PDB file of C-alpha atoms in Angstrom:
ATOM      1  CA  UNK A   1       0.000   0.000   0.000  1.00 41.00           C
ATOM      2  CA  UNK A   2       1.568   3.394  -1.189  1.00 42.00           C
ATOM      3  CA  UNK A   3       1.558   6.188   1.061  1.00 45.00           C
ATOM      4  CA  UNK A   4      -1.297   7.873  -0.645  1.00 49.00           C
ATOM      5  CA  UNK A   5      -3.468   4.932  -0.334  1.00 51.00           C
ATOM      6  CA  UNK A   6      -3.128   4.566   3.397  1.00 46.00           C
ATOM      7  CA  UNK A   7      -3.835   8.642   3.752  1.00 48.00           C
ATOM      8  CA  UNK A   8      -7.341   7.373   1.327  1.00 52.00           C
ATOM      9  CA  UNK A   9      -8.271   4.347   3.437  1.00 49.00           C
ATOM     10  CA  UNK A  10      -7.534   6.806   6.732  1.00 50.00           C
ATOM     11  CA  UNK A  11      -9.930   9.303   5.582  1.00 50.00           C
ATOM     12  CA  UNK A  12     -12.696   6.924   4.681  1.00 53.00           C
ATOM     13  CA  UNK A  13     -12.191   6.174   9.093  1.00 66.00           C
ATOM     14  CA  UNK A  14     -12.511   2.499   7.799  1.00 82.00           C
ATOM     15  CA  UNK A  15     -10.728   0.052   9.896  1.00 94.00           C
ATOM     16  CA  UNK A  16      -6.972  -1.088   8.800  1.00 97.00           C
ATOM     17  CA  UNK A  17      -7.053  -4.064  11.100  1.00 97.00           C
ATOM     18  CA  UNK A  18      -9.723  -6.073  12.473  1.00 97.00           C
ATOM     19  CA  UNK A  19      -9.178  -8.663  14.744  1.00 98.00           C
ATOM     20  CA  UNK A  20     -12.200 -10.453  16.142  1.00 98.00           C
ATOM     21  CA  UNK A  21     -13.262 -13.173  18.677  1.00 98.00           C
ATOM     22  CA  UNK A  22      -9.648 -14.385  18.570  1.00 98.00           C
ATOM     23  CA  UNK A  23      -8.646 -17.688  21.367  1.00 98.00           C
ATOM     24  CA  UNK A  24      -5.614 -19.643  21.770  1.00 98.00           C
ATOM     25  CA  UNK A  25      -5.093 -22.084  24.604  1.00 97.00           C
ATOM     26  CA  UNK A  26      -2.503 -24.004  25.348  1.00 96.00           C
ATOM     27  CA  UNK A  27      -3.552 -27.229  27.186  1.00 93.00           C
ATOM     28  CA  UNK A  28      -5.338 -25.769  29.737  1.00 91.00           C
ATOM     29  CA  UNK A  29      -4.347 -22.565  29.909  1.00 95.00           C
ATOM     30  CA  UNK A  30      -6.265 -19.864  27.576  1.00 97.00           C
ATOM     31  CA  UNK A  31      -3.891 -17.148  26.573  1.00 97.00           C
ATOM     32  CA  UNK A  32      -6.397 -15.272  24.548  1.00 98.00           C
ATOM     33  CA  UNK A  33      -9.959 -15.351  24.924  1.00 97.00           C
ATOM     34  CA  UNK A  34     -12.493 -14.001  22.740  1.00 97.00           C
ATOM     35  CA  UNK A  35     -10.234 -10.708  22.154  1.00 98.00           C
ATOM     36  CA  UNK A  36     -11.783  -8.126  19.707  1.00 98.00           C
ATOM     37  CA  UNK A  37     -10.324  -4.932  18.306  1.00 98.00           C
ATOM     38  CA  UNK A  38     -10.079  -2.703  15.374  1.00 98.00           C
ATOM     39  CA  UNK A  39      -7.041  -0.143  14.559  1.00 98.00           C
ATOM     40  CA  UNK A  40      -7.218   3.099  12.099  1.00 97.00           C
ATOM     41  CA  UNK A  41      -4.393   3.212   9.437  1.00 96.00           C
ATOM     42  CA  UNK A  42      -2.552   5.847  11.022  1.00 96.00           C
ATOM     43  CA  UNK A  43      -3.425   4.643  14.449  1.00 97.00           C
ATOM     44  CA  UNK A  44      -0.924   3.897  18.096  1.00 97.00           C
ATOM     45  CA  UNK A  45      -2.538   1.461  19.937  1.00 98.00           C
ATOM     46  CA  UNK A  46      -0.991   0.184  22.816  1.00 97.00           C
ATOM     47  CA  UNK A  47      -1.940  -3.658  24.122  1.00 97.00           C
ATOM     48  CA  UNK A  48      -0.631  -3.431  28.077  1.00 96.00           C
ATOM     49  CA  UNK A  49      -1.468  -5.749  31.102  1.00 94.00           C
ATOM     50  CA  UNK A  50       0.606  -7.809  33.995  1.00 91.00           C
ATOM     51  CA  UNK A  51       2.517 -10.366  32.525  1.00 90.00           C
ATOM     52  CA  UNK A  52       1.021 -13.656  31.151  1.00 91.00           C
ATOM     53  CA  UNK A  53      -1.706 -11.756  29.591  1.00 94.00           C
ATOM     54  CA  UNK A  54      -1.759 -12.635  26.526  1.00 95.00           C
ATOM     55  CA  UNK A  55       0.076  -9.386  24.701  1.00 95.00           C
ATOM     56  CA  UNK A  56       2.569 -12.147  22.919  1.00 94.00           C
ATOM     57  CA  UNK A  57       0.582 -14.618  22.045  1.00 96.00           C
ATOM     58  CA  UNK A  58      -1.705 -11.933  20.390  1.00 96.00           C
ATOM     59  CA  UNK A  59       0.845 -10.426  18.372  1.00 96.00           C
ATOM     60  CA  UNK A  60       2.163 -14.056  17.481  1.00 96.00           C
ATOM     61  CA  UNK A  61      -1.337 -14.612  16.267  1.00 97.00           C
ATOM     62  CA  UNK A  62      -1.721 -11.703  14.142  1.00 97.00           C
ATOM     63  CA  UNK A  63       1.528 -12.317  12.130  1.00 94.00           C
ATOM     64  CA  UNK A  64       0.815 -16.128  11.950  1.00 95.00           C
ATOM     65  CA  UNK A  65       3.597 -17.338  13.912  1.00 95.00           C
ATOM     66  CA  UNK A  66       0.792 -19.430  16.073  1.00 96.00           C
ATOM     67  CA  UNK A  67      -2.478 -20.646  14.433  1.00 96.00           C
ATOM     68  CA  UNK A  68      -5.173 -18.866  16.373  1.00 97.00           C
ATOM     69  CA  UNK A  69      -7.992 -21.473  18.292  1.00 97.00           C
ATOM     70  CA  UNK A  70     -10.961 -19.431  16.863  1.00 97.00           C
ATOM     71  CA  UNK A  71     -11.653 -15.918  15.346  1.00 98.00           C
ATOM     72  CA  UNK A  72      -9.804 -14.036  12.329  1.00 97.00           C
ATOM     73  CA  UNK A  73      -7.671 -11.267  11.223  1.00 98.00           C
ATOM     74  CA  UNK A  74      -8.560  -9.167   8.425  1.00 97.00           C
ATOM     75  CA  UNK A  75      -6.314  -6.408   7.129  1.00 97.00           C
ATOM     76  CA  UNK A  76      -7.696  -3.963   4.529  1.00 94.00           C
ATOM     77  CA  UNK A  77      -5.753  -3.227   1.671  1.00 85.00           C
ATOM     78  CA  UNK A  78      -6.539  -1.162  -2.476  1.00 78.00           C
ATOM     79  CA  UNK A  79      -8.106  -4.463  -3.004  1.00 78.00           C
ATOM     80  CA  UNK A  80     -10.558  -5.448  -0.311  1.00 85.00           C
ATOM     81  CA  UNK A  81     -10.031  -7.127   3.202  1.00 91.00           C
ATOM     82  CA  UNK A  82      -7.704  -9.898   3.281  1.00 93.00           C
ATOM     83  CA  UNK A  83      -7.828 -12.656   5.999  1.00 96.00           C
ATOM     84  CA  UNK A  84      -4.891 -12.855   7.981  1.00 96.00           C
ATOM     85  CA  UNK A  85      -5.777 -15.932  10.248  1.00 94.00           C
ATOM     86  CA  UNK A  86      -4.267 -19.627   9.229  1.00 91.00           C
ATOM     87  CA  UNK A  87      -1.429 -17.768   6.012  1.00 95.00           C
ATOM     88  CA  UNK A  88       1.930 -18.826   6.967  1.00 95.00           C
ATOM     89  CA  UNK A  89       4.404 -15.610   8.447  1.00 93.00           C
ATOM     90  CA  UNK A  90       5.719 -14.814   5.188  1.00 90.00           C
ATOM     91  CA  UNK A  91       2.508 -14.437   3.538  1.00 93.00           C
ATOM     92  CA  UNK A  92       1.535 -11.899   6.046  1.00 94.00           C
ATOM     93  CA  UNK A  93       4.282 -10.004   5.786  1.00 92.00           C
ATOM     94  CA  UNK A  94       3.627  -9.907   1.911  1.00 90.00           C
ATOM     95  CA  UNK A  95       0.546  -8.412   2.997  1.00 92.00           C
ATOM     96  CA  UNK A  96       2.186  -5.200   4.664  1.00 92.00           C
ATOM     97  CA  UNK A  97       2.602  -6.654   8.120  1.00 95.00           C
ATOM     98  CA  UNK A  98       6.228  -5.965   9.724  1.00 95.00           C
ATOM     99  CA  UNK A  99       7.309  -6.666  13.092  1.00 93.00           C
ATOM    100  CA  UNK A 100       9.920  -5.741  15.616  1.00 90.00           C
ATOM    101  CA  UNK A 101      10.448  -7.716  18.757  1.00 84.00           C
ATOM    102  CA  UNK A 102      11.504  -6.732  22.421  1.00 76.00           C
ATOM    103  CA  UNK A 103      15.415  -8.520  21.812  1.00 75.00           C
ATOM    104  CA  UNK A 104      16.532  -6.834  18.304  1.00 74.00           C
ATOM    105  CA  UNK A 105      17.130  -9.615  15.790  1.00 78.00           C
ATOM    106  CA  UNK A 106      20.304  -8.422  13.317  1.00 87.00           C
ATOM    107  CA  UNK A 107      23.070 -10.370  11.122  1.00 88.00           C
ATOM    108  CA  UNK A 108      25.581  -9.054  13.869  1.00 89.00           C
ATOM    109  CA  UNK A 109      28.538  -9.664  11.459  1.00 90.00           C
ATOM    110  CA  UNK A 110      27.261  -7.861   8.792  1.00 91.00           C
ATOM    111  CA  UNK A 111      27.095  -3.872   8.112  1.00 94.00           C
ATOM    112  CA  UNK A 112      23.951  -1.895   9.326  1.00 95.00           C
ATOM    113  CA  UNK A 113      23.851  -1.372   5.665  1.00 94.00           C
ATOM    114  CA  UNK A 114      23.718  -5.119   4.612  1.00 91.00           C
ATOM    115  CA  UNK A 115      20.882  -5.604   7.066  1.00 92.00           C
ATOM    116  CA  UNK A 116      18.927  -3.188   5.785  1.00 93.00           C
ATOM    117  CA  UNK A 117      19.765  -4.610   2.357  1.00 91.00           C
ATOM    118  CA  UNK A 118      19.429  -8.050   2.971  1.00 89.00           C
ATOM    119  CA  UNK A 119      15.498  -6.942   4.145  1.00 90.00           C
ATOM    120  CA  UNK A 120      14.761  -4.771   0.762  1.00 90.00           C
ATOM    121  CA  UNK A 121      16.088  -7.474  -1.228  1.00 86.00           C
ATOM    122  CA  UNK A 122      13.537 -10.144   0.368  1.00 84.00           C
ATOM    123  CA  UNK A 123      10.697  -7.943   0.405  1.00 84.00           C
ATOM    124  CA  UNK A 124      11.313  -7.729  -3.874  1.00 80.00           C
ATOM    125  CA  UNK A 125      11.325 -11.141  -3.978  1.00 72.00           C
ATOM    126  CA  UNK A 126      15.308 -11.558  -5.110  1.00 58.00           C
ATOM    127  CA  UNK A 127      17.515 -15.008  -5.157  1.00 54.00           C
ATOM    128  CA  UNK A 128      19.769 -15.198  -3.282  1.00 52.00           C
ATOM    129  CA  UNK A 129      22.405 -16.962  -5.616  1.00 48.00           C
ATOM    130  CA  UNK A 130      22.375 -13.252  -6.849  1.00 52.00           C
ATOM    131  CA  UNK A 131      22.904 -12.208  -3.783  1.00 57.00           C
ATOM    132  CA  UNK A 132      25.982 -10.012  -4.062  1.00 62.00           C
ATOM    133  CA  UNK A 133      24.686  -8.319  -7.496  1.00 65.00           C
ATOM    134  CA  UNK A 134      20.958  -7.648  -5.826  1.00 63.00           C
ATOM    135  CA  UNK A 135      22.767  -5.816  -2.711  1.00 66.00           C
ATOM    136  CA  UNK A 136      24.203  -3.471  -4.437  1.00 74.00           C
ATOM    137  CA  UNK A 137      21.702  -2.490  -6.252  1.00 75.00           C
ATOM    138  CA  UNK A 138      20.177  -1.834  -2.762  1.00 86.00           C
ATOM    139  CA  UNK A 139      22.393   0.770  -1.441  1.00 89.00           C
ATOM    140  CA  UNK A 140      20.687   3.747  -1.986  1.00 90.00           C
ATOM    141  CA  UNK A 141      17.518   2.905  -1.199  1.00 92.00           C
ATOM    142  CA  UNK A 142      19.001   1.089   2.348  1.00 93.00           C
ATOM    143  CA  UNK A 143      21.115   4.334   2.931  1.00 94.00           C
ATOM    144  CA  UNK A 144      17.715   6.485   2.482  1.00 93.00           C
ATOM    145  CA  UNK A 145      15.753   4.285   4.963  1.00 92.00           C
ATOM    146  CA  UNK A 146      18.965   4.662   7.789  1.00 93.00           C
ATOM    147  CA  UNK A 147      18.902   8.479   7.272  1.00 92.00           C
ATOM    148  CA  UNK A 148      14.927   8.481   7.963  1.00 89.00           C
ATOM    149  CA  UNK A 149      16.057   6.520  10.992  1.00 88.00           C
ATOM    150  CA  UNK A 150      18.604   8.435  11.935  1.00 86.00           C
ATOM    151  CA  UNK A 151      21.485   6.172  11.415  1.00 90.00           C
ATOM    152  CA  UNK A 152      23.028   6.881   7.918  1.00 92.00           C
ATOM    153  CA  UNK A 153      26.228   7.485  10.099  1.00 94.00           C
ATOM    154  CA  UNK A 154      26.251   3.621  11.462  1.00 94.00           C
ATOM    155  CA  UNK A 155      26.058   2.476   7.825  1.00 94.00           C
ATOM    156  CA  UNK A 156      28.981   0.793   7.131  1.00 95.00           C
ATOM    157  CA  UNK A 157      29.098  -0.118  11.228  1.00 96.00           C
ATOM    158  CA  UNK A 158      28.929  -4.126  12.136  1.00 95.00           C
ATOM    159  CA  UNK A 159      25.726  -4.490  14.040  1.00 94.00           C
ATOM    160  CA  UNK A 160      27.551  -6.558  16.880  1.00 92.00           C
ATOM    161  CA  UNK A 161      29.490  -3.414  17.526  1.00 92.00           C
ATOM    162  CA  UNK A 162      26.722  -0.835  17.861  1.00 91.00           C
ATOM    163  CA  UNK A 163      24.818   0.296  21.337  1.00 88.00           C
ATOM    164  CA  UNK A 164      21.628  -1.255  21.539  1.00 85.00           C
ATOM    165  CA  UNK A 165      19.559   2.302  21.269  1.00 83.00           C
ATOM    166  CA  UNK A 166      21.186   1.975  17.889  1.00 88.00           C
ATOM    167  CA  UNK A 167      20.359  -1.749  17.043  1.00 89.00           C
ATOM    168  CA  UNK A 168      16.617  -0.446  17.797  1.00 86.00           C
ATOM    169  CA  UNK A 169      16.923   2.091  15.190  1.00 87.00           C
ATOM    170  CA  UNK A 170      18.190  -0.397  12.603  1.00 92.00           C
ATOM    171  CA  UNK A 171      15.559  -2.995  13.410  1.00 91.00           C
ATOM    172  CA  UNK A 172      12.932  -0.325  12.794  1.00 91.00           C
ATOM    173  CA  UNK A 173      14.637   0.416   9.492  1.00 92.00           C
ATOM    174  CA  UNK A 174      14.611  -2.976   8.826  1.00 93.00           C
ATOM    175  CA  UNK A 175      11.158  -3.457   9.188  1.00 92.00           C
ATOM    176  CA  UNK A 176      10.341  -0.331   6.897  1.00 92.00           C
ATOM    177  CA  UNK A 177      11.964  -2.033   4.273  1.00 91.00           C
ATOM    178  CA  UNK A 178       8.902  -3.969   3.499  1.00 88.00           C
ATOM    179  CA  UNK A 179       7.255  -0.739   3.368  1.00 90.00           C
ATOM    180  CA  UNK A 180       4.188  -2.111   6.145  1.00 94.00           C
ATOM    181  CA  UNK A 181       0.994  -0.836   6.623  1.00 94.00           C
ATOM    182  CA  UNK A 182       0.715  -2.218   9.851  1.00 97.00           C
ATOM    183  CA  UNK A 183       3.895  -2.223  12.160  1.00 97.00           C
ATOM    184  CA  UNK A 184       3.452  -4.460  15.219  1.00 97.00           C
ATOM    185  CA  UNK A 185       6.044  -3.146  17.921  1.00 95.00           C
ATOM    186  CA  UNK A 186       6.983  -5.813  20.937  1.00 92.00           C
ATOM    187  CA  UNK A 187       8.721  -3.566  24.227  1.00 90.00           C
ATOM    188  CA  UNK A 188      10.057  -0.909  21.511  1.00 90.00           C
ATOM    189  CA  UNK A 189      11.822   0.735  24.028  1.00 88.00           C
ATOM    190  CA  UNK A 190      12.923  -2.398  26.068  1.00 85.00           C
ATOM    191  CA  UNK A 191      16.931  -1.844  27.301  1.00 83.00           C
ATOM    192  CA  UNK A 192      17.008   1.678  26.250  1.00 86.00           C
ATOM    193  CA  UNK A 193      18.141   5.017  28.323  1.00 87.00           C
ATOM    194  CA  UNK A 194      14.818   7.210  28.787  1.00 88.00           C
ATOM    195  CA  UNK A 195      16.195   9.848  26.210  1.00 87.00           C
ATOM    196  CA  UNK A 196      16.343   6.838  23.767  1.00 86.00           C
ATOM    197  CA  UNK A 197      13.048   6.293  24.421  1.00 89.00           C
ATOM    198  CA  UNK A 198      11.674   9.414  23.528  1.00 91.00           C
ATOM    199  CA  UNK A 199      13.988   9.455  20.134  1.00 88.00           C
ATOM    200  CA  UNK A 200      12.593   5.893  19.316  1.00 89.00           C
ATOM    201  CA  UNK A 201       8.398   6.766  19.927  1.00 92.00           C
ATOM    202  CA  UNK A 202       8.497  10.158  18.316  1.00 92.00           C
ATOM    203  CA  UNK A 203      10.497   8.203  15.092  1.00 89.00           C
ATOM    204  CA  UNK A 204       7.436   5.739  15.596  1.00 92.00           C
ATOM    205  CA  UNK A 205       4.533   8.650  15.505  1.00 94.00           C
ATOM    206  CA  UNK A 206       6.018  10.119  12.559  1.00 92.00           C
ATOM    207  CA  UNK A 207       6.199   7.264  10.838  1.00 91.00           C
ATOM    208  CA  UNK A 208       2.349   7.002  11.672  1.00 94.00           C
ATOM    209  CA  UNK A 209       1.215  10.073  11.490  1.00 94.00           C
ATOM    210  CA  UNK A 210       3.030  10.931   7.654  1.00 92.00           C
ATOM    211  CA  UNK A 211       2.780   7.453   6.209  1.00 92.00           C
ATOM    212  CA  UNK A 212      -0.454   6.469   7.855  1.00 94.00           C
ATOM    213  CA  UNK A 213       1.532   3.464   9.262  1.00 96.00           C
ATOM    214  CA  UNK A 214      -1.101   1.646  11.704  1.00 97.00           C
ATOM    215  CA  UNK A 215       1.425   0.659  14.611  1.00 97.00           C
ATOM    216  CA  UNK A 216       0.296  -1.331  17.699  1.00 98.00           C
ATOM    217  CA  UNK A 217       2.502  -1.884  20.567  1.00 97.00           C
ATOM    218  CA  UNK A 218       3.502  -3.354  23.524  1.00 95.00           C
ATOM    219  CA  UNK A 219       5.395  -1.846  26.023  1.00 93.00           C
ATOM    220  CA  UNK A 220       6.162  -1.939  29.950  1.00 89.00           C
ATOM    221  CA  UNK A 221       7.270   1.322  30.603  1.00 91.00           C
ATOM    222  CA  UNK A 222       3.695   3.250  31.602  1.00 92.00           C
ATOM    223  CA  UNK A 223       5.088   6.957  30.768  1.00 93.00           C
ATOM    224  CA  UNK A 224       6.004   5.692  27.394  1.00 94.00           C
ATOM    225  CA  UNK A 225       2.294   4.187  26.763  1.00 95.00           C
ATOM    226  CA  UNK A 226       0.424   7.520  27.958  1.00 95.00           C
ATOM    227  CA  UNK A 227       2.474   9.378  26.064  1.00 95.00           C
ATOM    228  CA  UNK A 228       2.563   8.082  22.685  1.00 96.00           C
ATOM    229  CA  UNK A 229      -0.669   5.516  22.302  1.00 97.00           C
ATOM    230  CA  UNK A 230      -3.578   6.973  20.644  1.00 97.00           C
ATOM    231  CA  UNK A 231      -5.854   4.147  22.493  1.00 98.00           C
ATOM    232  CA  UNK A 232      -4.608   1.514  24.780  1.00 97.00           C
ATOM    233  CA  UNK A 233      -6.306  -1.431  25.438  1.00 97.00           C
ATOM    234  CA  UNK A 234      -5.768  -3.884  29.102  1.00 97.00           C
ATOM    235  CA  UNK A 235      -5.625  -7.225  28.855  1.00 96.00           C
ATOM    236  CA  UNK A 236      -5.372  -9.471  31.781  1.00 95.00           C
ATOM    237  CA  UNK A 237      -5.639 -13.354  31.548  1.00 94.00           C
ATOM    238  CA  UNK A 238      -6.285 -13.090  28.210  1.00 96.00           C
ATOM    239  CA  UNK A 239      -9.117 -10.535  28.162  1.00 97.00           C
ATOM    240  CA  UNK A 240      -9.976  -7.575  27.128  1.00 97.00           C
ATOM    241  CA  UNK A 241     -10.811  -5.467  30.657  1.00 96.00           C
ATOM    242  CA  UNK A 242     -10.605  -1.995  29.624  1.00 96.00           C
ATOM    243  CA  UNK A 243      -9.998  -0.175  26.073  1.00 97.00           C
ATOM    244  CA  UNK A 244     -10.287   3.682  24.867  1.00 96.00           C
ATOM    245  CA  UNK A 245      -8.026   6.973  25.204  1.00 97.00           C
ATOM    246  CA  UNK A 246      -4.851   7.021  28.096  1.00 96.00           C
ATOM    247  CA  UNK A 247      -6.940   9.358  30.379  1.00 95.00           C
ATOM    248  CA  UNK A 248      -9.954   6.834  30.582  1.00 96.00           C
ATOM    249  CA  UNK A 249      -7.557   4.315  30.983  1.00 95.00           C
ATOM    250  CA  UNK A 250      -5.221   5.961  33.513  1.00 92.00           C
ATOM    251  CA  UNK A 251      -8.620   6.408  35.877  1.00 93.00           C
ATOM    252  CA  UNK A 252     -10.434   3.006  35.008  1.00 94.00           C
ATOM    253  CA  UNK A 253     -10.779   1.363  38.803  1.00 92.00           C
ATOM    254  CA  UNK A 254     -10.376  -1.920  37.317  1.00 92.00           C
ATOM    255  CA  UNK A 255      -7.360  -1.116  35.315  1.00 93.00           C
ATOM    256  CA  UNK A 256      -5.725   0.348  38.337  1.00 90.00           C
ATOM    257  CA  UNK A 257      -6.224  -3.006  40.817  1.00 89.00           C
ATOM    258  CA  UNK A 258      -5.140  -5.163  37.995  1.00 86.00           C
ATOM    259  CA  UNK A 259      -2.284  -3.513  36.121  1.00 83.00           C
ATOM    260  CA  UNK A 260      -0.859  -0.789  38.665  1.00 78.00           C
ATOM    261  CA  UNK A 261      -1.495  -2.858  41.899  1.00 73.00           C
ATOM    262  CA  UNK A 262      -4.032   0.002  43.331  1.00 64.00           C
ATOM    263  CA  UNK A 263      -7.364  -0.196  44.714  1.00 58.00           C
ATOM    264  CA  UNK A 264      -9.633   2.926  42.919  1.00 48.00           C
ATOM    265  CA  UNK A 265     -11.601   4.902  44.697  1.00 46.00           C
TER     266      UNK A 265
END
């Protein structure tokens, strides 16, 4: 989806993901149950709760990396809604779906550059027996996406030798590679200095608010969910207990026992 077509679908206030009545249990234990939500192209929606409550498994779900119980995934693309639910990883990352995750996952011998290359040169499709001939013809556009991400000056940098602020830079320009619609964020600011976590969620809103990027993430740190999500929605046990804007979160009763260890008043 080009960036004018996510701006379109935003202003028709259509949904870019829908996500509905999804369950996944594991022997006995249900780790999602009957969860339900929509997000806007465009959108920051953060999925928060204790631990064990199912923000994982939900995002493993979504980008097929566990087949879901019951329920479905639709994303909305130029040509209609596509089902998400029971395509294999790849496939839904064909579709526009891109993912970071809480430990950054590089080629730690290889240049910031080559990384970058290596994920714009699967995302066309190439071979790799023409490999060395495909990532060249890669550089620019790999040195464009690092300089939107702040790191054209780590280019030619192993990725075993860079601070891990850094490394979360890369794996976001990495995951822009596949030009997403839908960016799915696990603890984006997990192991970073607070300063580094402002740099990484205002690269993350821009990236939603100019290229109508729908980005849903998880994250511990509480300041860095007020501040940046749009909506937030609570899970605990696998549920859904409380969803809508951080200041009707922030003085839900039930949201407060569960996830901040208060009792409301």
């Amino acid at each position: 989806m080009s960036v004018e077509d996510a701006r379109a679908l935003r202003s028709t206030g259509a949904p870019l993901l829908s996500v509905s009545h999804l369950r996944k249990a594991f022997g006995g234990v249900v780790a999602v149950d009957d969860v339900s939500f929509d997000v806007a192209a465009g959108e920051r929606l953060a999925l928060i709760g204790p631990n064990g409550a199912g923000k994982t498994t939900c995002f493993n779900l979504i980008n097929g990396q566990l087949a879901a119980d019951r329920g479905s995934v639709r994303l909305r693309t130029s040509q209609g809604a596509v089902r998400l639910d029971g395509l294999p990883p790849h496939r839904i990352a064909a579709q526009g779906v891109a993912r970071t995750f809480q430990t950054a996952a590089t080629f730690a011998s290889m240049s910031v550059r080559e990384n970058v290359q290596i994920a714009l040169l699967c995302h066309a499709g190439g071979q790799w027996s023409l490999l060395p001939g495909a990532l060249r013809a890669y550089a620019a556009a790999a040195g464009a996406l690092l300089a939107r991400c702040s790191a054209g000056a780590l280019a030619d940098r192993p990725c075993g030798q860079l601070a891990y602020a850094d490394l979360k830079r890369v794996e976001i320009a990495i995951a822009l590679a596949a030009s997403p619609r839908l960016l799915l964020m696990d603890e984006p600011t997990a192991g970073t200095a607070p300063a580094d976590r402002v740099t990484v969620m205002q690269f993350v809103s821009a990236i939603a608010r100019t290229d109508g990027v729908a980005v849903v993430f998880t994250e511990h740190d509480v300041d860095v969910v007020f501040a940046y999500a749009d909506r937030i929605i609570v899970l605990d046990r696998g549920r859904i207990i409380a969803e809508g804007p951080p200041e009707a979160i922030r003085a839900d009763a039930r949201v407060q026992k569960v996830y901040f260890g208060v009792e409301g008043e």
